[in-house]
Amino acid sequence: MVEYGHFKENLSAKTLLTCELKLAFRPLDLMSKWQRCGLTADFVSQFETIGQSHIRTKNVLSTIMNELLENAVKFSCDKTQFVDIHITADDTKIRIEVTNNADKQDTDTLKSFLKLFFSKDFDVDTFFMKQVEKGENVGYGEGSQLGFYTMTHNYQGHLSARIEKTEMANVYKVTIAIELEKESAHDHQN
Amino acid sequence: MIIKTDDYRIECIDPTRAVIIGSLRLPTPSAYEPHFKPIKEKIEKLRDPYTINITKVSFLNSSGITAFARLIFFAKEHNVPIIIEASETIPWQEKTITSLGKLWSKVSIQFS
């Protein structure tokens, strides 16, 4: 098992959760009707922010949920195995965690990216420019990790990840989590 | 030309201006190509700046950001300056569009 970005199972055990939600989807069902990703993202966002008038919060949460879910669906190596979503929130933070199974090649690509992302030399603006230019030159933008850019750079989401072996050869359990300070999710003005 | 779905609308009637409205969350950058094609067709006939209004685009996923970057590269190839009309009140636009603006010196962004 390997972890990145101080991965933790949940929000702090010391605080009382104000919201917890678990969902599971078969990637196949989301791929056949892609709009289900956006629909799920909007639902999660509405569920967490119900009763609040913060339009920004709804927009940010939906964006992050959608990026994590699209990513998990695309990189699930077995489209019939469930993608799990776990959302927890307390008074100050919201944590969105998405788990899927991935093959060795995609897992290695993700590991390389995460290693770079958490290195001291990582420059987010240079990364953005490089990734979109790469997308243009090769005519292929999938797996460009731009979703990580938007989640962490635009919304100050704290990224962490856990990658575990499974019982199947060359299949890994990949969990990506984004944690947001509620202030940045609700009233982010930067 | 107007492309309309339940989630979004792309209007390219004016030869110098496109208006995009709604939520764009297509699965891949390539999936955006047919939808952005009318914009490219207008750009390649122009010498003057081309305006893209996205003030009412509530969501654009990372595949869409890549597709949008391709539009900018296309305009650069044809040396047609791009004006992006964006909204400061929509979180994704504020920073992402600013980043996209750095792709070419002839991209100007007008926030409202």
mmCIF file of C-alpha atoms in Angstrom:
data_model
loop_
_atom_site.group_PDB
_atom_site.id
_atom_site.type_symbol
_atom_site.label_atom_id
_atom_site.label_comp_id
_atom_site.label_asym_id
_atom_site.label_seq_id
_atom_site.Cartn_x
_atom_site.Cartn_y
_atom_site.Cartn_z
ATOM 1 C CA MET A 1 0.000 0.000 0.000
ATOM 2 C CA VAL A 2 1.223 3.467 -0.832
ATOM 3 C CA GLU A 3 -0.236 6.791 0.291
ATOM 4 C CA TYR A 4 0.180 10.374 -0.869
ATOM 5 C CA GLY A 5 -0.681 13.722 0.703
ATOM 6 C CA HIS A 6 -1.246 12.494 4.281
ATOM 7 C CA PHE A 7 -4.163 10.268 3.415
ATOM 8 C CA LYS A 8 -6.558 9.612 6.275
ATOM 9 C CA GLU A 9 -9.615 7.428 6.531
ATOM 10 C CA ASN A 10 -11.994 10.172 7.494
ATOM 11 C CA LEU A 11 -12.302 13.679 8.843
ATOM 12 C CA SER A 12 -10.942 14.063 12.338
ATOM 13 C CA ALA A 13 -12.532 11.610 14.765
ATOM 14 C CA LYS A 14 -12.608 14.381 17.337
ATOM 15 C CA THR A 15 -15.274 16.351 15.517
ATOM 16 C CA LEU A 16 -18.898 15.527 15.048
ATOM 17 C CA LEU A 17 -19.886 14.841 11.477
ATOM 18 C CA THR A 18 -22.659 17.045 10.209
ATOM 19 C CA CYS A 19 -23.208 14.983 7.087
ATOM 20 C CA GLU A 20 -22.190 11.563 5.781
ATOM 21 C CA LEU A 21 -23.169 10.007 2.494
ATOM 22 C CA LYS A 22 -22.125 6.804 0.708
ATOM 23 C CA LEU A 23 -22.945 5.935 -2.877
ATOM 24 C CA ALA A 24 -21.857 3.149 -5.217
ATOM 25 C CA PHE A 25 -22.119 2.959 -8.996
ATOM 26 C CA ARG A 26 -21.142 0.563 -11.714
ATOM 27 C CA PRO A 27 -18.951 2.489 -14.181
ATOM 28 C CA LEU A 28 -20.765 0.723 -17.004
ATOM 29 C CA ASP A 29 -24.006 2.447 -16.059
ATOM 30 C CA LEU A 30 -22.387 5.868 -15.999
ATOM 31 C CA MET A 31 -20.538 5.313 -19.261
ATOM 32 C CA SER A 32 -23.733 4.278 -21.024
ATOM 33 C CA LYS A 33 -25.411 7.505 -19.868
ATOM 34 C CA TRP A 34 -22.586 9.949 -19.226
ATOM 35 C CA GLN A 35 -24.950 12.634 -17.902
ATOM 36 C CA ARG A 36 -25.351 10.461 -14.790
ATOM 37 C CA CYS A 37 -21.918 11.698 -13.647
ATOM 38 C CA GLY A 38 -23.086 15.313 -13.665
ATOM 39 C CA LEU A 39 -26.423 14.360 -12.163
ATOM 40 C CA THR A 40 -24.652 12.582 -9.285
ATOM 41 C CA ALA A 41 -22.319 15.539 -8.776
ATOM 42 C CA ASP A 42 -25.243 17.940 -8.627
ATOM 43 C CA PHE A 43 -27.094 15.657 -6.208
ATOM 44 C CA VAL A 44 -24.122 15.392 -3.834
ATOM 45 C CA SER A 45 -23.656 19.136 -3.947
ATOM 46 C CA GLN A 46 -27.329 19.809 -3.235
ATOM 47 C CA PHE A 47 -27.401 17.162 -0.484
ATOM 48 C CA GLU A 48 -24.485 18.721 1.363
ATOM 49 C CA THR A 49 -25.545 22.339 0.954
ATOM 50 C CA ILE A 50 -29.290 22.011 1.395
ATOM 51 C CA GLY A 51 -30.733 25.006 3.202
ATOM 52 C CA GLN A 52 -27.732 27.160 2.336
ATOM 53 C CA SER A 53 -27.891 29.986 -0.140
ATOM 54 C CA HIS A 54 -24.250 29.756 -1.212
ATOM 55 C CA ILE A 55 -24.306 29.385 -4.970
ATOM 56 C CA ARG A 56 -20.505 29.197 -5.021
ATOM 57 C CA THR A 57 -20.495 26.251 -2.630
ATOM 58 C CA LYS A 58 -22.907 24.290 -4.754
ATOM 59 C CA ASN A 59 -20.868 25.026 -7.869
ATOM 60 C CA VAL A 60 -17.512 24.111 -6.316
ATOM 61 C CA LEU A 61 -18.739 20.879 -4.734
ATOM 62 C CA SER A 62 -20.462 19.789 -7.905
ATOM 63 C CA THR A 63 -17.338 20.529 -9.951
ATOM 64 C CA ILE A 64 -15.071 18.529 -7.636
ATOM 65 C CA MET A 65 -17.486 15.624 -7.302
ATOM 66 C CA ASN A 66 -17.868 15.477 -11.061
ATOM 67 C CA GLU A 67 -14.116 15.475 -11.717
ATOM 68 C CA LEU A 68 -13.474 12.700 -9.195
ATOM 69 C CA LEU A 69 -16.338 10.593 -10.473
ATOM 70 C CA GLU A 70 -15.512 11.031 -14.175
ATOM 71 C CA ASN A 71 -11.936 10.082 -13.386
ATOM 72 C CA ALA A 72 -12.932 6.958 -11.462
ATOM 73 C CA VAL A 73 -15.355 5.840 -14.166
ATOM 74 C CA LYS A 74 -12.837 6.333 -16.979
ATOM 75 C CA PHE A 75 -10.006 4.543 -15.214
ATOM 76 C CA SER A 76 -11.973 1.629 -13.753
ATOM 77 C CA CYS A 77 -10.440 -1.424 -15.380
ATOM 78 C CA ASP A 78 -13.540 -3.544 -14.818
ATOM 79 C CA LYS A 79 -16.574 -1.454 -15.676
ATOM 80 C CA THR A 80 -18.861 -3.810 -13.738
ATOM 81 C CA GLN A 81 -17.027 -3.351 -10.415
ATOM 82 C CA PHE A 82 -18.407 -0.629 -8.195
ATOM 83 C CA VAL A 83 -17.026 2.873 -7.857
ATOM 84 C CA ASP A 84 -17.558 3.963 -4.252
ATOM 85 C CA ILE A 85 -18.180 7.526 -3.146
ATOM 86 C CA HIS A 86 -17.909 8.571 0.494
ATOM 87 C CA ILE A 87 -18.645 12.134 1.567
ATOM 88 C CA THR A 88 -18.161 13.392 5.090
ATOM 89 C CA ALA A 89 -18.529 16.885 6.470
ATOM 90 C CA ASP A 90 -18.182 18.596 9.808
ATOM 91 C CA ASP A 91 -18.545 22.227 10.761
ATOM 92 C CA THR A 92 -15.359 23.289 9.060
ATOM 93 C CA LYS A 93 -14.502 20.735 6.363
ATOM 94 C CA ILE A 94 -15.931 18.633 3.579
ATOM 95 C CA ARG A 95 -14.194 15.476 2.377
ATOM 96 C CA ILE A 96 -15.033 13.676 -0.858
ATOM 97 C CA GLU A 97 -13.468 10.261 -1.394
ATOM 98 C CA VAL A 98 -13.850 8.141 -4.527
ATOM 99 C CA THR A 99 -12.556 4.569 -4.926
ATOM 100 C CA ASN A 100 -12.185 2.488 -8.064
ATOM 101 C CA ASN A 101 -10.167 -0.436 -9.369
ATOM 102 C CA ALA A 102 -7.492 0.315 -11.953
ATOM 103 C CA ASP A 103 -5.026 -1.688 -14.031
ATOM 104 C CA LYS A 104 -1.275 -1.542 -13.554
ATOM 105 C CA GLN A 105 -0.584 0.831 -16.430
ATOM 106 C CA ASP A 106 -3.064 3.487 -15.285
ATOM 107 C CA THR A 107 -2.004 3.013 -11.662
ATOM 108 C CA ASP A 108 1.652 3.549 -12.587
ATOM 109 C CA THR A 109 0.722 6.710 -14.524
ATOM 110 C CA LEU A 110 -1.218 7.985 -11.525
ATOM 111 C CA LYS A 111 1.654 7.175 -9.167
ATOM 112 C CA SER A 112 4.090 9.122 -11.372
ATOM 113 C CA PHE A 113 1.745 12.090 -11.407
ATOM 114 C CA LEU A 114 1.216 11.995 -7.636
ATOM 115 C CA LYS A 115 4.956 11.755 -7.049
ATOM 116 C CA LEU A 116 5.442 14.860 -9.184
ATOM 117 C CA PHE A 117 2.487 16.668 -7.611
ATOM 118 C CA PHE A 118 3.817 16.211 -4.086
ATOM 119 C CA SER A 119 7.419 17.028 -4.989
ATOM 120 C CA LYS A 120 8.975 20.346 -3.990
ATOM 121 C CA ASP A 121 9.611 21.252 -7.618
ATOM 122 C CA PHE A 122 5.971 21.040 -8.675
ATOM 123 C CA ASP A 123 4.732 24.276 -10.226
ATOM 124 C CA VAL A 124 1.011 24.256 -10.859
ATOM 125 C CA ASP A 125 0.984 26.906 -13.603
ATOM 126 C CA THR A 126 3.766 25.223 -15.563
ATOM 127 C CA PHE A 127 1.909 21.940 -15.174
ATOM 128 C CA PHE A 128 -1.306 23.450 -16.558
ATOM 129 C CA MET A 129 0.397 24.921 -19.621
ATOM 130 C CA LYS A 130 2.275 21.701 -20.299
ATOM 131 C CA GLN A 131 -0.809 19.521 -20.019
ATOM 132 C CA VAL A 132 -3.036 21.584 -22.320
ATOM 133 C CA GLU A 133 -0.255 21.910 -24.886
ATOM 134 C CA LYS A 134 0.284 18.157 -24.709
ATOM 135 C CA GLY A 135 -3.452 17.667 -25.207
ATOM 136 C CA GLU A 136 -3.260 19.790 -28.344
ATOM 137 C CA ASN A 137 -0.208 18.148 -29.844
ATOM 138 C CA VAL A 138 -1.239 14.564 -29.418
ATOM 139 C CA GLY A 139 -4.938 15.158 -29.937
ATOM 140 C CA TYR A 140 -5.607 13.285 -26.758
ATOM 141 C CA GLY A 141 -6.560 14.892 -23.515
ATOM 142 C CA GLU A 142 -7.758 11.953 -21.497
ATOM 143 C CA GLY A 143 -5.646 11.311 -18.460
ATOM 144 C CA SER A 144 -4.180 14.796 -18.624
ATOM 145 C CA GLN A 145 -4.760 15.256 -14.873
ATOM 146 C CA LEU A 146 -6.288 18.667 -15.529
ATOM 147 C CA GLY A 147 -9.060 17.732 -13.111
ATOM 148 C CA PHE A 148 -6.473 17.635 -10.327
ATOM 149 C CA TYR A 149 -5.380 21.098 -11.418
ATOM 150 C CA THR A 150 -8.864 22.559 -11.121
ATOM 151 C CA MET A 151 -9.606 20.828 -7.813
ATOM 152 C CA THR A 152 -6.413 21.845 -6.077
ATOM 153 C CA HIS A 153 -5.435 25.103 -7.750
ATOM 154 C CA ASN A 154 -8.807 26.719 -8.350
ATOM 155 C CA TYR A 155 -10.566 25.607 -5.173
ATOM 156 C CA GLN A 156 -7.661 24.928 -2.774
ATOM 157 C CA GLY A 157 -8.766 21.338 -2.299
ATOM 158 C CA HIS A 158 -6.323 19.218 -0.317
ATOM 159 C CA LEU A 159 -5.512 16.151 -2.408
ATOM 160 C CA SER A 160 -4.581 12.781 -0.925
ATOM 161 C CA ALA A 161 -4.554 9.266 -2.297
ATOM 162 C CA ARG A 162 -4.159 5.636 -1.314
ATOM 163 C CA ILE A 163 -3.229 2.840 -3.700
ATOM 164 C CA GLU A 164 -3.572 -0.780 -2.576
ATOM 165 C CA LYS A 165 -3.023 -4.161 -4.152
ATOM 166 C CA THR A 166 -6.074 -6.365 -4.622
ATOM 167 C CA GLU A 167 -6.444 -10.132 -4.787
ATOM 168 C CA MET A 168 -6.381 -9.877 -8.583
ATOM 169 C CA ALA A 169 -3.067 -9.701 -10.394
ATOM 170 C CA ASN A 170 -2.290 -6.255 -11.833
ATOM 171 C CA VAL A 171 -5.457 -4.731 -10.386
ATOM 172 C CA TYR A 172 -5.186 -1.981 -7.794
ATOM 173 C CA LYS A 173 -7.667 -0.276 -5.515
ATOM 174 C CA VAL A 174 -7.269 3.468 -6.010
ATOM 175 C CA THR A 175 -8.783 5.964 -3.581
ATOM 176 C CA ILE A 176 -8.584 9.685 -4.278
ATOM 177 C CA ALA A 177 -9.767 12.180 -1.674
ATOM 178 C CA ILE A 178 -10.261 15.923 -1.776
ATOM 179 C CA GLU A 179 -10.746 17.843 1.439
ATOM 180 C CA LEU A 180 -12.023 21.396 1.427
ATOM 181 C CA GLU A 181 -12.085 23.968 4.163
ATOM 182 C CA LYS A 182 -15.678 25.125 4.310
ATOM 183 C CA GLU A 183 -14.562 28.747 4.097
ATOM 184 C CA SER A 184 -12.837 28.079 0.796
ATOM 185 C CA ALA A 185 -15.739 26.014 -0.452
ATOM 186 C CA HIS A 186 -18.349 28.507 0.614
ATOM 187 C CA ASP A 187 -16.864 31.923 0.195
ATOM 188 C CA HIS A 188 -13.693 31.420 -1.780
ATOM 189 C CA GLN A 189 -12.852 34.754 -3.316
ATOM 190 C CA ASN A 190 -9.274 34.242 -4.604
ATOM 191 C CA MET B 1 -25.945 27.684 -36.291
ATOM 192 C CA ILE B 2 -27.370 26.727 -32.915
ATOM 193 C CA ILE B 3 -26.474 23.495 -31.122
ATOM 194 C CA LYS B 4 -28.980 22.771 -28.411
ATOM 195 C CA THR B 5 -29.230 19.925 -25.896
ATOM 196 C CA ASP B 6 -30.955 19.581 -22.527
ATOM 197 C CA ASP B 7 -27.772 20.718 -20.774
ATOM 198 C CA TYR B 8 -26.246 23.389 -23.016
ATOM 199 C CA ARG B 9 -26.658 25.639 -26.024
ATOM 200 C CA ILE B 10 -24.003 26.909 -28.435
ATOM 201 C CA GLU B 11 -25.029 29.823 -30.657
ATOM 202 C CA CYS B 12 -22.840 30.718 -33.646
ATOM 203 C CA ILE B 13 -25.134 32.917 -35.703
ATOM 204 C CA ASP B 14 -23.074 36.098 -35.598
ATOM 205 C CA PRO B 15 -19.883 35.688 -37.720
ATOM 206 C CA THR B 16 -17.744 37.332 -35.031
ATOM 207 C CA ARG B 17 -19.325 35.993 -31.869
ATOM 208 C CA ALA B 18 -20.411 32.764 -30.182
ATOM 209 C CA VAL B 19 -22.519 32.437 -27.073
ATOM 210 C CA ILE B 20 -22.287 29.285 -24.956
ATOM 211 C CA ILE B 21 -24.828 28.649 -22.208
ATOM 212 C CA GLY B 22 -25.347 25.835 -19.695
ATOM 213 C CA SER B 23 -23.410 22.908 -18.276
ATOM 214 C CA LEU B 24 -20.796 21.204 -20.480
ATOM 215 C CA ARG B 25 -19.572 17.886 -19.103
ATOM 216 C CA LEU B 26 -18.802 15.709 -22.098
ATOM 217 C CA PRO B 27 -16.700 12.575 -21.535
ATOM 218 C CA THR B 28 -13.598 13.443 -23.591
ATOM 219 C CA PRO B 29 -12.001 16.448 -25.330
ATOM 220 C CA SER B 30 -12.780 14.761 -28.649
ATOM 221 C CA ALA B 31 -16.476 14.701 -27.759
ATOM 222 C CA TYR B 32 -16.429 18.515 -27.809
ATOM 223 C CA GLU B 33 -15.049 18.682 -31.349
ATOM 224 C CA PRO B 34 -18.359 18.514 -33.277
ATOM 225 C CA HIS B 35 -19.882 21.079 -30.921
ATOM 226 C CA PHE B 36 -16.988 23.515 -31.279
ATOM 227 C CA LYS B 37 -16.640 22.941 -35.038
ATOM 228 C CA PRO B 38 -19.035 25.795 -36.004
ATOM 229 C CA ILE B 39 -16.891 28.153 -33.906
ATOM 230 C CA LYS B 40 -13.748 26.996 -35.704
ATOM 231 C CA GLU B 41 -15.460 27.504 -39.069
ATOM 232 C CA LYS B 42 -16.197 31.112 -38.147
ATOM 233 C CA ILE B 43 -12.684 31.716 -36.831
ATOM 234 C CA GLU B 44 -10.942 30.466 -39.950
ATOM 235 C CA LYS B 45 -12.893 32.957 -42.107
ATOM 236 C CA LEU B 46 -11.939 35.928 -39.939
ATOM 237 C CA ARG B 47 -9.156 38.446 -39.634
ATOM 238 C CA ASP B 48 -10.861 40.452 -36.871
ATOM 239 C CA PRO B 49 -11.153 39.300 -33.269
ATOM 240 C CA TYR B 50 -13.666 36.584 -32.445
ATOM 241 C CA THR B 51 -15.675 36.802 -29.223
ATOM 242 C CA ILE B 52 -16.785 33.823 -27.159
ATOM 243 C CA ASN B 53 -19.291 34.614 -24.445
ATOM 244 C CA ILE B 54 -19.304 32.051 -21.625
ATOM 245 C CA THR B 55 -20.859 34.177 -18.906
ATOM 246 C CA LYS B 56 -23.677 31.654 -18.543
ATOM 247 C CA VAL B 57 -21.602 28.462 -18.604
ATOM 248 C CA SER B 58 -22.115 27.084 -15.111
ATOM 249 C CA PHE B 59 -19.856 24.020 -15.545
ATOM 250 C CA LEU B 60 -17.013 23.025 -17.852
ATOM 251 C CA ASN B 61 -15.202 19.807 -16.971
ATOM 252 C CA SER B 62 -11.503 19.155 -17.495
ATOM 253 C CA SER B 63 -12.158 17.582 -20.911
ATOM 254 C CA GLY B 64 -13.929 20.810 -21.838
ATOM 255 C CA ILE B 65 -10.992 22.878 -20.617
ATOM 256 C CA THR B 66 -8.714 20.906 -22.937
ATOM 257 C CA ALA B 67 -11.186 21.388 -25.799
ATOM 258 C CA PHE B 68 -11.360 25.118 -25.069
ATOM 259 C CA ALA B 69 -7.560 25.274 -25.078
ATOM 260 C CA ARG B 70 -7.637 23.633 -28.516
ATOM 261 C CA LEU B 71 -9.949 26.406 -29.726
ATOM 262 C CA ILE B 72 -7.397 28.958 -28.591
ATOM 263 C CA PHE B 73 -4.579 27.083 -30.344
ATOM 264 C CA PHE B 74 -6.734 26.964 -33.481
ATOM 265 C CA ALA B 75 -7.278 30.742 -33.359
ATOM 266 C CA LYS B 76 -3.561 31.217 -32.812
ATOM 267 C CA GLU B 77 -2.859 29.096 -35.893
ATOM 268 C CA HIS B 78 -5.114 31.427 -37.906
ATOM 269 C CA ASN B 79 -3.904 34.543 -36.099
ATOM 270 C CA VAL B 80 -7.424 35.541 -35.049
ATOM 271 C CA PRO B 81 -7.448 37.280 -31.654
ATOM 272 C CA ILE B 82 -9.931 35.847 -29.170
ATOM 273 C CA ILE B 83 -12.030 37.798 -26.707
ATOM 274 C CA ILE B 84 -13.528 35.716 -23.906
ATOM 275 C CA GLU B 85 -16.437 37.256 -22.051
ATOM 276 C CA ALA B 86 -16.557 35.511 -18.669
ATOM 277 C CA SER B 87 -18.257 35.851 -15.311
ATOM 278 C CA GLU B 88 -16.470 36.427 -12.021
ATOM 279 C CA THR B 89 -19.390 34.980 -10.121
ATOM 280 C CA ILE B 90 -18.968 31.466 -11.530
ATOM 281 C CA PRO B 91 -16.121 29.788 -9.604
ATOM 282 C CA TRP B 92 -14.582 27.683 -12.411
ATOM 283 C CA GLN B 93 -14.325 30.666 -14.762
ATOM 284 C CA GLU B 94 -12.398 32.956 -12.480
ATOM 285 C CA LYS B 95 -9.132 31.025 -12.465
ATOM 286 C CA THR B 96 -9.405 28.562 -15.302
ATOM 287 C CA ILE B 97 -10.155 31.200 -17.911
ATOM 288 C CA THR B 98 -7.327 33.350 -16.605
ATOM 289 C CA SER B 99 -5.014 30.346 -17.048
ATOM 290 C CA LEU B 100 -6.326 29.732 -20.568
ATOM 291 C CA GLY B 101 -5.682 33.382 -21.362
ATOM 292 C CA LYS B 102 -1.985 32.747 -20.799
ATOM 293 C CA LEU B 103 -1.875 30.318 -23.717
ATOM 294 C CA TRP B 104 -1.602 33.138 -26.273
ATOM 295 C CA SER B 105 -0.919 36.851 -26.014
ATOM 296 C CA LYS B 106 -3.860 37.673 -28.313
ATOM 297 C CA VAL B 107 -6.455 36.245 -25.925
ATOM 298 C CA SER B 108 -8.196 38.916 -23.914
ATOM 299 C CA ILE B 109 -10.598 38.222 -21.090
ATOM 300 C CA GLN B 110 -13.412 40.511 -20.095
ATOM 301 C CA PHE B 111 -14.933 39.635 -16.743
ATOM 302 C CA SER B 112 -18.363 40.929 -15.822
#
